[in-house]
Short mmCIF file of C-alpha atoms and ligand atoms in Angstrom, two decimals:
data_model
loop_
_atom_site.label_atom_id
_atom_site.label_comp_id
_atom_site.label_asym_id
_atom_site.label_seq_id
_atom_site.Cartn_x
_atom_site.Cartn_y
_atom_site.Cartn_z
CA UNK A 1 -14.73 65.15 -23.82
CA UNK A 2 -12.34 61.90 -23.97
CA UNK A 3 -14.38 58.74 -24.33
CA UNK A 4 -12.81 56.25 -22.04
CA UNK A 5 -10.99 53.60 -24.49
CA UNK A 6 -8.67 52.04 -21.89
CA UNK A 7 -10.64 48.94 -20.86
CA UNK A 8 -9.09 48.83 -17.87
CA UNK A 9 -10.04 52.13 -16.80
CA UNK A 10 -14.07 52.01 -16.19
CA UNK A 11 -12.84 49.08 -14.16
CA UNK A 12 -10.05 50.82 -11.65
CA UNK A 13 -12.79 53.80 -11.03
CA UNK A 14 -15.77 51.77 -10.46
CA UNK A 15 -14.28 49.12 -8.08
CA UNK A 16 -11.88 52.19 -6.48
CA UNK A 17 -15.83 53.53 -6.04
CA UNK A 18 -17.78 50.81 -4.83
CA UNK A 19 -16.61 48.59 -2.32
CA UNK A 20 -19.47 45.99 -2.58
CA UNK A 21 -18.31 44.65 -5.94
CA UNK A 22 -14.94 42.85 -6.80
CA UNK A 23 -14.21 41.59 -10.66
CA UNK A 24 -12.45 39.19 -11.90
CA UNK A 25 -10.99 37.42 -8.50
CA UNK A 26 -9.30 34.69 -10.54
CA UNK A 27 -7.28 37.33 -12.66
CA UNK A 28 -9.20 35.56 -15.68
CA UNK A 29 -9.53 31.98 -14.94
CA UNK A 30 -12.66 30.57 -16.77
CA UNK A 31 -15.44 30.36 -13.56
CA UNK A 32 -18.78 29.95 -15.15
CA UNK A 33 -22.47 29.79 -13.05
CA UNK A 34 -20.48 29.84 -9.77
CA UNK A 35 -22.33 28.37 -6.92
CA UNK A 36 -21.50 29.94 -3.30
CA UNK A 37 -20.95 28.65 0.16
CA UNK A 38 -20.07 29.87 3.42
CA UNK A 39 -18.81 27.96 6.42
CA UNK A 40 -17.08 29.38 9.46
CA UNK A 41 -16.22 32.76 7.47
CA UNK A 42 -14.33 30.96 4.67
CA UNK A 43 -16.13 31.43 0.83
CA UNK A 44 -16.20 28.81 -1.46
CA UNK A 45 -17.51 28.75 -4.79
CA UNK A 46 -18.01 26.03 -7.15
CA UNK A 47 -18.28 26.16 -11.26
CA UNK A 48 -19.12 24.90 -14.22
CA UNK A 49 -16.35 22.37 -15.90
CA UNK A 50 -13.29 23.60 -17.25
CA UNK A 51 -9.83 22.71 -17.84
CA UNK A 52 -9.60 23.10 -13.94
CA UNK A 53 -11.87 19.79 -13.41
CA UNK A 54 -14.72 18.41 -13.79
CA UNK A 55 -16.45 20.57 -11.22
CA UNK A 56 -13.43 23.28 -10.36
CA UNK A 57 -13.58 25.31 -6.49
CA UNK A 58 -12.02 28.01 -5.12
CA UNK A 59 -12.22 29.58 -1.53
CA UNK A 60 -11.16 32.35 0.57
CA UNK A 61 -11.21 33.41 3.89
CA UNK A 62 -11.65 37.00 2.39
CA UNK A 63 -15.16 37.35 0.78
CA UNK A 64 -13.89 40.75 -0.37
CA UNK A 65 -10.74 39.79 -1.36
CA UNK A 66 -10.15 41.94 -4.31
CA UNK A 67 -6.82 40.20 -4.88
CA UNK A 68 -8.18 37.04 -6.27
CA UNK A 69 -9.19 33.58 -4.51
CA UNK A 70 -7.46 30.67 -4.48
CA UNK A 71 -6.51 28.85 -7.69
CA UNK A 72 -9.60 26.23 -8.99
CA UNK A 73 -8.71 22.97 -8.11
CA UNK A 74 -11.11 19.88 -8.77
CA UNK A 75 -13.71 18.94 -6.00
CA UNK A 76 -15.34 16.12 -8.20
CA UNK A 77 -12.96 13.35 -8.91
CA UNK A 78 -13.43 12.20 -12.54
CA UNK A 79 -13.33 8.76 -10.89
CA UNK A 80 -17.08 9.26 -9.29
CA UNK A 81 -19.40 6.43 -9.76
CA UNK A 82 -22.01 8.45 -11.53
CA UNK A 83 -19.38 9.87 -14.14
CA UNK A 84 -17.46 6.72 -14.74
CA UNK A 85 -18.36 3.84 -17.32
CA UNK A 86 -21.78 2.87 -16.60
CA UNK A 87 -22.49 5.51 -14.40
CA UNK A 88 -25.47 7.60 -15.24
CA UNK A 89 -23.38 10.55 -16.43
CA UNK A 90 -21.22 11.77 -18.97
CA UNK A 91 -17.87 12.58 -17.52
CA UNK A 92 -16.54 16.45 -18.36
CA UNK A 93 -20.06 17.62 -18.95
CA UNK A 94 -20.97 19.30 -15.39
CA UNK A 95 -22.29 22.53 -15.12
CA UNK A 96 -23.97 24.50 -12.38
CA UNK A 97 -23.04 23.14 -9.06
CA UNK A 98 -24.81 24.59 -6.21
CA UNK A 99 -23.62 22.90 -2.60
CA UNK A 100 -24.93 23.61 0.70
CA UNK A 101 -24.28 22.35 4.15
CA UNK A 102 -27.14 20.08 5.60
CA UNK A 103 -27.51 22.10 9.13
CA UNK A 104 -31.15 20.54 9.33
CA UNK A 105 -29.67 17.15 8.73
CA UNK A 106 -26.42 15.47 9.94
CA UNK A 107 -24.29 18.79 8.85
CA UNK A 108 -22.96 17.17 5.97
CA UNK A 109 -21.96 18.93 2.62
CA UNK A 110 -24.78 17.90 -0.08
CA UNK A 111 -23.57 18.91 -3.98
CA UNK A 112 -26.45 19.58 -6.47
CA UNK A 113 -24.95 19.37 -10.16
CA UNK A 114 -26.03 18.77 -13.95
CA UNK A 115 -24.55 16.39 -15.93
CA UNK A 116 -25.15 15.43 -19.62
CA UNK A 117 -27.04 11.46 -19.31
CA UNK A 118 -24.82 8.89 -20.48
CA UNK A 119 -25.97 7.57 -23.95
CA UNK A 120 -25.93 7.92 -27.95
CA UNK A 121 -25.97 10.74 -29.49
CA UNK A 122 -26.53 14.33 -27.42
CA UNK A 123 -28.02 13.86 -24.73
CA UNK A 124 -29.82 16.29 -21.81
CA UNK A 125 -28.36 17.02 -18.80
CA UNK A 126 -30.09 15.88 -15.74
CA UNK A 127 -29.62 16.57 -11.65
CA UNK A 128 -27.35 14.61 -10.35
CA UNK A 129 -26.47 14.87 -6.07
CA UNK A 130 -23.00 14.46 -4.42
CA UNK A 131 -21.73 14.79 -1.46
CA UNK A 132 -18.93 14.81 1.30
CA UNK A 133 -19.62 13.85 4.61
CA UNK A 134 -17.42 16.84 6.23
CA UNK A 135 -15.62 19.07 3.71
CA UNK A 136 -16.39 21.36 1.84
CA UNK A 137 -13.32 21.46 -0.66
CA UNK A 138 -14.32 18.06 -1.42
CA UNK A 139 -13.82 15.15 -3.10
CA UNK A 140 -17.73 14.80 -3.99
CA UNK A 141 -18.58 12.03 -5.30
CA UNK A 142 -21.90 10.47 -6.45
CA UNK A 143 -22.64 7.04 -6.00
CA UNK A 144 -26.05 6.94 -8.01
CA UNK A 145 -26.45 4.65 -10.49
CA UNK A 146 -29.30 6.92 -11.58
CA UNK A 147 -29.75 10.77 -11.90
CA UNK A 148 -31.77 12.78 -9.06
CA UNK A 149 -33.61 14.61 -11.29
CA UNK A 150 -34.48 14.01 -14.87
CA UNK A 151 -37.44 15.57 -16.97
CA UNK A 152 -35.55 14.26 -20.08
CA UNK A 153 -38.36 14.57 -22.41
CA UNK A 154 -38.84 18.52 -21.55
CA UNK A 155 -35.45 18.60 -22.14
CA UNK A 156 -33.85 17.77 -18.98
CA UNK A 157 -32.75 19.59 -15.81
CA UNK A 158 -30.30 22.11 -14.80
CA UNK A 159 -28.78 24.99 -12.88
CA UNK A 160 -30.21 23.72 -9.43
CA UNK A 161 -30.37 25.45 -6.39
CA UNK A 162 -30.87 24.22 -2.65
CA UNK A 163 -33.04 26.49 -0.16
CA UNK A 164 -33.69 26.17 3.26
CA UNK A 165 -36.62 28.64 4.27
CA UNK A 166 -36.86 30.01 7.75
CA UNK A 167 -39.25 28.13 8.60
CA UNK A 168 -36.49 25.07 8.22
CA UNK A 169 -38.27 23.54 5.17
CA UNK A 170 -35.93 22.74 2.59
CA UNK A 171 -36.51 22.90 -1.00
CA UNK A 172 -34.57 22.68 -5.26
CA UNK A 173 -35.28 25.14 -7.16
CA UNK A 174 -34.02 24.16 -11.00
CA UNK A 175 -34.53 25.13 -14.88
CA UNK A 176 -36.64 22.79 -17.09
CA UNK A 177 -34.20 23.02 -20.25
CA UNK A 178 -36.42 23.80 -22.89
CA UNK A 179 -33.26 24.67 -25.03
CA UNK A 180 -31.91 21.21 -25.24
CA UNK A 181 -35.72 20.76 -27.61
CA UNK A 182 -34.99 23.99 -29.47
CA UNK A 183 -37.06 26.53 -27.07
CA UNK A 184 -35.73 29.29 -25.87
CA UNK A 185 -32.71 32.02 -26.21
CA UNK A 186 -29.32 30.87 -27.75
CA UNK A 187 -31.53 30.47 -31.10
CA UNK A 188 -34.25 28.62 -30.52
CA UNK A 189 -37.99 30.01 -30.26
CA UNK A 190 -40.12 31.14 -27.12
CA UNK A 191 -40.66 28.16 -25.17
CA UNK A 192 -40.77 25.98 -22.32
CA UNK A 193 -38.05 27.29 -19.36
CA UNK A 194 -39.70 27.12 -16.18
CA UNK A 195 -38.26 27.28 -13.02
CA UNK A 196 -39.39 24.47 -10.91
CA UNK A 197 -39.70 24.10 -6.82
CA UNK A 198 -38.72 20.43 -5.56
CA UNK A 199 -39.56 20.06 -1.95
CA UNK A 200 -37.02 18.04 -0.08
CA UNK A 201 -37.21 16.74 3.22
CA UNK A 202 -33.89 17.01 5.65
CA UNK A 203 -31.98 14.58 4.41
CA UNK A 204 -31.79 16.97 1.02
CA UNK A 205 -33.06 14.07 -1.27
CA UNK A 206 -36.21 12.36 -0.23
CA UNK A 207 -38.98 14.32 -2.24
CA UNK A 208 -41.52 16.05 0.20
CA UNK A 209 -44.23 16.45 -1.78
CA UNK A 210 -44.14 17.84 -5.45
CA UNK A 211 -42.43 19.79 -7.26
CA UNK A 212 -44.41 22.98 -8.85
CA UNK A 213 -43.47 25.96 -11.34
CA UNK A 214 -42.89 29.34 -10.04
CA UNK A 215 -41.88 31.28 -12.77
CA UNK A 216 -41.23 31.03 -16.57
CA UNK A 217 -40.06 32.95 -19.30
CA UNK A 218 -43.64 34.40 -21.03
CA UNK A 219 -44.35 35.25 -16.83
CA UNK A 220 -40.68 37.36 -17.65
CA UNK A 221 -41.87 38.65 -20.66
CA UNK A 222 -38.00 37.22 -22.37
CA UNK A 223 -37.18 34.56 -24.48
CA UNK A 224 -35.66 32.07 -21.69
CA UNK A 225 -34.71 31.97 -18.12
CA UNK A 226 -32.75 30.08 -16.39
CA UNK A 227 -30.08 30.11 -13.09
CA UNK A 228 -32.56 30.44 -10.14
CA UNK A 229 -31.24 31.71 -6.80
CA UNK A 230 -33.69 32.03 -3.76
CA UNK A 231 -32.73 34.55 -1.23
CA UNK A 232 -35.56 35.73 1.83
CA UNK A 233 -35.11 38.59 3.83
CA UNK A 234 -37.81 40.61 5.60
CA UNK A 235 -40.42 38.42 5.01
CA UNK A 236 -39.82 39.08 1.17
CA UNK A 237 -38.83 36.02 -1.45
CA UNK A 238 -36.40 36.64 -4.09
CA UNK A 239 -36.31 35.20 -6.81
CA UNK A 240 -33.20 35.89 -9.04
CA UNK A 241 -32.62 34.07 -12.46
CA UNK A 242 -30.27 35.04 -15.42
CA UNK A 243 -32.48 36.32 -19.01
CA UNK A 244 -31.13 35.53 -22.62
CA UNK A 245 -28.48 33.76 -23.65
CA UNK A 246 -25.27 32.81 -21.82
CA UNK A 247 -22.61 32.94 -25.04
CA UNK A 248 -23.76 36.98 -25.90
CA UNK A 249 -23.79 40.52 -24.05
CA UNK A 250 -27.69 40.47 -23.60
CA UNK A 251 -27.17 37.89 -20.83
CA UNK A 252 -28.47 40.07 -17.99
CA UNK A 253 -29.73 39.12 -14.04
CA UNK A 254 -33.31 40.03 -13.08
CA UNK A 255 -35.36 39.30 -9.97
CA UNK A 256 -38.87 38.95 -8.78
CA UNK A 257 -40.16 39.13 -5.55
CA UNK A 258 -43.38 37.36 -3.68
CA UNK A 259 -44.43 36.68 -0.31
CA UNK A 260 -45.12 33.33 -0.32
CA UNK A 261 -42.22 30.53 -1.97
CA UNK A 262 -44.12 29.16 -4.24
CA UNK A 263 -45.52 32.67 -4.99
CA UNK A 264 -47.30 34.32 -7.07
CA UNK A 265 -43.84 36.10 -7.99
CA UNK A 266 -44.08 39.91 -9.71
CA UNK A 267 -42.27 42.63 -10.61
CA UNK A 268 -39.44 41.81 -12.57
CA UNK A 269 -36.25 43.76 -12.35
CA UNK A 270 -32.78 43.78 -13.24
CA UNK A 271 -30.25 43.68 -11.09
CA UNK A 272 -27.16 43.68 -13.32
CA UNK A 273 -26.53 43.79 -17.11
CA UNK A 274 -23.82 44.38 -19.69
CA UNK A 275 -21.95 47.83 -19.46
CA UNK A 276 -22.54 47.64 -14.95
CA UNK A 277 -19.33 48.20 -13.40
CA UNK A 278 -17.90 47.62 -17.25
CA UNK A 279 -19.16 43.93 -17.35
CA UNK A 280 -20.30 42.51 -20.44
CA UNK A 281 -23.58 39.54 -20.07
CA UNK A 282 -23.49 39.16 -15.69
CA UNK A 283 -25.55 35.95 -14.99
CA UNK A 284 -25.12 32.79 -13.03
CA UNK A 285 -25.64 34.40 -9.75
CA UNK A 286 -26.00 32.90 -6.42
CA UNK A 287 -26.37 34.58 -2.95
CA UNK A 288 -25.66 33.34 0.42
CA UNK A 289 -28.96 34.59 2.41
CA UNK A 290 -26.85 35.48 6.22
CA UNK A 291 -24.28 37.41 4.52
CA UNK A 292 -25.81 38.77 1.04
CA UNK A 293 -22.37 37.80 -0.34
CA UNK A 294 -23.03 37.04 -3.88
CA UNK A 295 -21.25 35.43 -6.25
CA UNK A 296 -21.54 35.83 -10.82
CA UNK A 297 -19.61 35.22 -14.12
CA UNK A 298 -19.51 38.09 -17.14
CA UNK A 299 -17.95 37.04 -19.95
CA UNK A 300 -14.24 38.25 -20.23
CA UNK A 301 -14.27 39.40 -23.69
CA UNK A 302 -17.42 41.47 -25.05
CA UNK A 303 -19.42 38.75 -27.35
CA UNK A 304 -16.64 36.38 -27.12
CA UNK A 305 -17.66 33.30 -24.57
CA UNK A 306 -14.96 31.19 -26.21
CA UNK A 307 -12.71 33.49 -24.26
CA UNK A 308 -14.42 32.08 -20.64
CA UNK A 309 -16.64 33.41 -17.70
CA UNK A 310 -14.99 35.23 -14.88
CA UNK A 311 -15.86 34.92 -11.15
CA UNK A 312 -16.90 38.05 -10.09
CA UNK A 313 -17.95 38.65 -6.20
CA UNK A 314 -20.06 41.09 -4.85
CA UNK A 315 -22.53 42.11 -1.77
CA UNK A 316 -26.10 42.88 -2.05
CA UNK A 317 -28.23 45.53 -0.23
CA UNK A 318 -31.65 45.04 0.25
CA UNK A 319 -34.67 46.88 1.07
CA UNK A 320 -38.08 46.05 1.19
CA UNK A 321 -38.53 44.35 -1.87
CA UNK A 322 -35.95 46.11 -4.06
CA UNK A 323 -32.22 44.42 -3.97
CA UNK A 324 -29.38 46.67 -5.56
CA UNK A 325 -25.60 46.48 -5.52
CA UNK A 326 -24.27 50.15 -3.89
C1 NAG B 1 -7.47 33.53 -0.57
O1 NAG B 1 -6.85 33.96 -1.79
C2 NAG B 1 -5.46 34.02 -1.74
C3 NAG B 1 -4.98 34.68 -3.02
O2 NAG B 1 -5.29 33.89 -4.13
C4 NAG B 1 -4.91 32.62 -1.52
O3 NAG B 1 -3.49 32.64 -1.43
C5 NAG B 1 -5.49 32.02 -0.24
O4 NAG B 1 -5.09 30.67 -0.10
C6 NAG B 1 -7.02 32.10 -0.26
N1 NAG B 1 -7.56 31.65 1.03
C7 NAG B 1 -8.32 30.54 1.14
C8 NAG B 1 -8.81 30.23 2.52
O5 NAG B 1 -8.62 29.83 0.21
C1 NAG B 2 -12.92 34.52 -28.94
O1 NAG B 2 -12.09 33.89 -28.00
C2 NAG B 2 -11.33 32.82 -28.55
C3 NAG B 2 -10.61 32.16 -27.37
O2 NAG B 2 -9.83 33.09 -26.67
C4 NAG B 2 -10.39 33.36 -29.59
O3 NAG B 2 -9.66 32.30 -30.16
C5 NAG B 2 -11.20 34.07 -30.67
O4 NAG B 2 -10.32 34.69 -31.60
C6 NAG B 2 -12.09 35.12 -30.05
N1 NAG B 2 -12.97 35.69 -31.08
C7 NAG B 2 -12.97 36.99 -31.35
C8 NAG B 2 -13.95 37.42 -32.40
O5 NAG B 2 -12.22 37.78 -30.80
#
């Protein structure tokens, strides 16, 4: 029996076999911890900097477009307040942009980001918020003179994400970033990455309350966590969140599931992990709750994340309180 060398190969038979999953949509264009919206049937999704700008989007009007999205173009002018001289953050260091539409509020488009503080020396990233008053392609742009955000002594804050229950309470989830103090995957020791619940109230920055930890990485049974994405169906919370570290092939997505937001959450699962659908470390994802359209980054060359993420798109199913990709 022939082992199946071609990489391209696993590829063309798995997608020719499974409709719900699309790779690689920007025909390897560096996409990392993609953030996903969707307004009147057009995706957009939202990365981590790259040479395509400080916070690069793409869209399309096809969720399963298996033929790629549009080409990244920048939605946060390097020329925002926040990321200028002075500002509270470090121009070029964004990651993790999550943006959602304020339909509770004034219907605006409210962007949740990290950005590396301004100062001497390294720095950890805090929460930053922008926003456009009606457009989702953007420009953002912050106008803070101080983060949103900013545990800095636990290391900081990052990979938000903005939830707005059924019961029209709205809500951050977010990372505590042990790493930046050593804990955690990507080297460092077992340590401090919780995933934190802000409150919000409509306005999608006035705190409501505060924030409390739902789940951390000794709860996981891993090293670190990190990359929360809320999803509720069925009377059913999901919690999904990325394990390990980014750069490396053990970067996997799990999930636990709990009947209450703030939880107790249980039962932790993986959804996706290296050698699925040929991918190599899937993490980063976020899901759209109406449409279960999903969007992730693998890395495109095993081992190798100086070679960049890829946006990779994909629908969920869902079932009680099991969520799989068929
Ligand atoms: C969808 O993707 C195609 C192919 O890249 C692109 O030409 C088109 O502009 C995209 N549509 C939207 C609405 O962005
Ligand atoms: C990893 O990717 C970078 C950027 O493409 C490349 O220069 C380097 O040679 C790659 N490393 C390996 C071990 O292939």
């Amino acid at each position: 029996m022939h082992s199946l060398t071609h990489s391209f190969l696993p590829v063309a038979l798995l997608t020719a076999a499974s409709s719900a999953i699309n790779l690689n949509v920007l025909n390897g264009q560096d996409f990392a911890d993609p953030g996903l919206l969707e307004v009147n049937g057009i995706s957009y999704s939202y990365s981590t900097a790259s040479n395509r700008g400080a916070i690069p989007k793409t869209s399309n009007s096809s969720f399963n477009n298996a033929g790629g999205w549009a080409a990244p173009e920048n939605s946060f002018p390097q020329d925002s307040p926040a990321q200028s001289p002075g500002g509270w953050a470090k121009a070029g260091t964004s990651w993790a942009p999550d943006v959602v539409q304020l339909t509770d509020y004034d219907s605006s488009f409210a962007m949740y980001y990290a950005s590396e503080i301004n100062g001497n020396g390294g720095q950890p990233h805090c929460l930053g918020l922008a926003r456009n008053r009606d457009n989702p392609n953007g420009p953002f742009t912050d106008g803070s003179t101080q983060s949103f955000i900013c545990p800095a002594s636990e290391g900081g804050a990052i990979d938000p994400e903005a939830f707005l229950d059924d019961d029209n309470s709205r809500y951050l989830a977010y990372k505590i970033d042990g790493p930046f103090n050593g804990q955690g995957p990507c080297g460092g020791t077992q340590g401090n990455t919780p995933i934190m619940l802000q409150p919000l109230q409509h306005d999608g920055y006035t705190f409501n309350g505060d924030a409390r930890q739902v789940w951390d990485a000794q709860s996981a049974g891993v090293l670190g966590i990190e990359a929360p994405a809320l999803l509720k169906r069925d009377g059913v919370y999901f919690l999904f969140y990325s394990v390990g570290c980014y750069a490396g092939n053990d970067y996997r997505t799990d999930y636990v599931t709990a009947s209450n937001i703030y939880g107790p959450y249980s039962n932790p699962r993986t959804l996706l992990q290296t050698g699925d659908f040929g991918l190599f470390g899937p993490g980063g994802l976020d899901v759209v709750p109406g449409s279960l359209h999903a969007t992730f980054h693998s890395l495109i060359q095993s081992g190798n994340v100086s070679a960049g993420r890829q946006l990779n798109t994909v629908v969920l199913s869902v079932n009680g309180n099991t969520a799989t990709i068929s």
